């Protein structure tokens, strides 16, 4: 690709969309399409798929056709493009005949850059539209939500099948197929049906989402507590039943929140109105059954809460993925209970297809394991989607807390020998009842004669459940079978049963502890300014009849508050301000910022070299938020060993904690001034690390690590961060 083309596409990105750089694979994908290749794009929700075909559409001569199944999304996309000054239109069933005719004429005159159309419309009347399109200059065909093509995809649409003819109709036009959900089978299907040559698979990691699981006990009051510092922010709360959706929404409104309920029991008009109010930022929170969320692109959803256990990881990931599309720190909170799992199992068993039920049980088991894991949640989720992660994301509840461990050898011996003596043929509940010497009918007569029967009376059922989960995670035990999972001995069992090897277990209180509240995410320095900017945005949105986030994302407003720009040139350096938006909206936003600065006697924070430095990094913030006044007992314990000359892995082994925990201790100790930075990081490395942290501010440690490469460790990065 020539320098000139690269230059041109960067200019389009900056001038039309207001973005400084492409994200991830975007640039390569744009190049691939411009070079005429038929391209498949797999990117998570919020990854930035639209730019991939919108930039080529503007770069190439002629009209780009975008095929999209969701009418609501079409309007959103077209609104967003038009606000940026792009000639974009859609053709679908919501238009009147005369409106449709008008657009059709524009199209035939070659006046439209991007035309969004539903597959139904494309093939209506014996593919009349397709025949007409052949008469004009078509530059590209983009297929959004491309998984609908495959019957393995979860939203198969028969009309999409006809898209397999596209290549025949338009043999020289590049096709781009885009989707956020496709496993390998679906992927192969799409490639084959459309005839694609190039494939781009992005990481599904959503770095800006903080994952957190809380035990479901008094979940409503915990929810209130959680929402306390989230007033005015947009969020979605999912619950299983209509009844609970209604009552949670009422409960929140009684406590001064602005929420509404959304479920399939409402009329479609009611649903549309409520969705619209949420999109327009007139209502903060939607409490919904899973029916809500498909087809909305709202970029400033700051949190997604699950009051009940989702059925599978796919659904959970899709729902939590609706948070933080704008890239700003966002939250996913799940209230976890095994009781929910029992209910869900009941639902599954109502199904008649036994094979299908097995699959569903398996998926549910993996969801439960997610709730109970004490390892990195992000790693777990990514592994589910066949992607590896090092397990130290620093942005999930498990990565940011330390677990207390104790010598659990005796407990482990009891559990393991029970499983052994029950011939590895019974499920967790039976084993626990057996250990506790239950008198229930369920326990077989012959089992009551076994020596281990009743040796675990002293522990409650809940404790046994937690310890057994712990033993499974550490490979002392394993679970086999889907619908009737049975406990079996794991690879590490023999050493414990026969060689008296010691086992450490995690103190249950430290698993069940109320995880610390979500991080203090959006630290907006100037609250009054932020709300004044939101007012301006809302006013413009109403006037132009588009959602507020189409005018500007929250990210733009947050940057305005941080940098306090005072000239039009300054504004161009704020994320989201392209030429058109600068002209259209610049003066109004500038005036609000300037008035505020005058009233508060503040100077602008714009300084070419420090734009990224001034955005305080998310991880710095959470490190500070976590900081207590002085070192804790466990940190002091680590300090003692560190001072005795032990390395991090050695301390981790000695204390039976993870490397990550020890690194966190040392980082805190640096923060408290108990350990000098030089003890952990050599001088030459400090500056490069600082630069990487600044460059990736807000994106988490992994992003900084990616820049620094293998020669730098997480421990070093954390240490420098703490010293800042
Ligand atoms: P997807 O369709 O993959 O869910 P979108 O195309 O809606 O994602 O993009 C998600 C968000 O990211 C949008 O708010 C968009 O404006 C923003 N975005 C996309 N690409 C960039 C970029 N290169 N720089 C900054 N923001 C971007
Ligand atoms: Zn993690």
mmCIF file of C-alpha atoms in Angstrom, residues 32 55 139 202 250 260 296 431 444 471 488 493 498 518 529 545 548 646 685 690 700 702:
data_model
loop_
_atom_site.group_PDB
_atom_site.id
_atom_site.type_symbol
_atom_site.label_atom_id
_atom_site.label_comp_id
_atom_site.label_asym_id
_atom_site.label_seq_id
_atom_site.Cartn_x
_atom_site.Cartn_y
_atom_site.Cartn_z
ATOM 1 C CA UNK A 32 -7.548 -5.255 2.361
ATOM 2 C CA UNK A 55 -13.413 4.438 5.586
ATOM 3 C CA UNK A 139 -17.486 0.323 -4.727
ATOM 4 C CA UNK A 202 -9.412 -9.664 16.515
ATOM 5 C CA UNK A 250 -39.825 -0.045 41.200
ATOM 6 C CA UNK A 260 -37.696 1.525 33.661
ATOM 7 C CA UNK A 296 -28.970 -0.945 20.179
ATOM 8 C CA UNK A 431 -20.457 -36.709 48.581
ATOM 9 C CA UNK A 444 -27.403 -45.776 50.567
ATOM 10 C CA UNK A 471 -10.040 -28.880 45.094
ATOM 11 C CA UNK A 488 -13.580 -38.197 40.398
ATOM 12 C CA UNK A 493 -5.033 -36.779 44.356
ATOM 13 C CA UNK A 498 -1.047 -41.875 49.820
ATOM 14 C CA UNK A 518 -16.598 -1.318 41.422
ATOM 15 C CA UNK A 529 -18.854 21.212 33.495
ATOM 16 C CA UNK A 545 -33.596 13.945 16.306
ATOM 17 C CA UNK A 548 -27.009 12.017 22.183
ATOM 18 C CA UNK A 646 13.717 -14.216 48.165
ATOM 19 C CA UNK A 685 13.947 0.152 32.433
ATOM 20 C CA UNK A 690 6.756 5.123 32.271
ATOM 21 C CA UNK A 700 -4.739 -1.584 31.618
ATOM 22 C CA UNK A 702 -1.625 -5.708 29.415
#
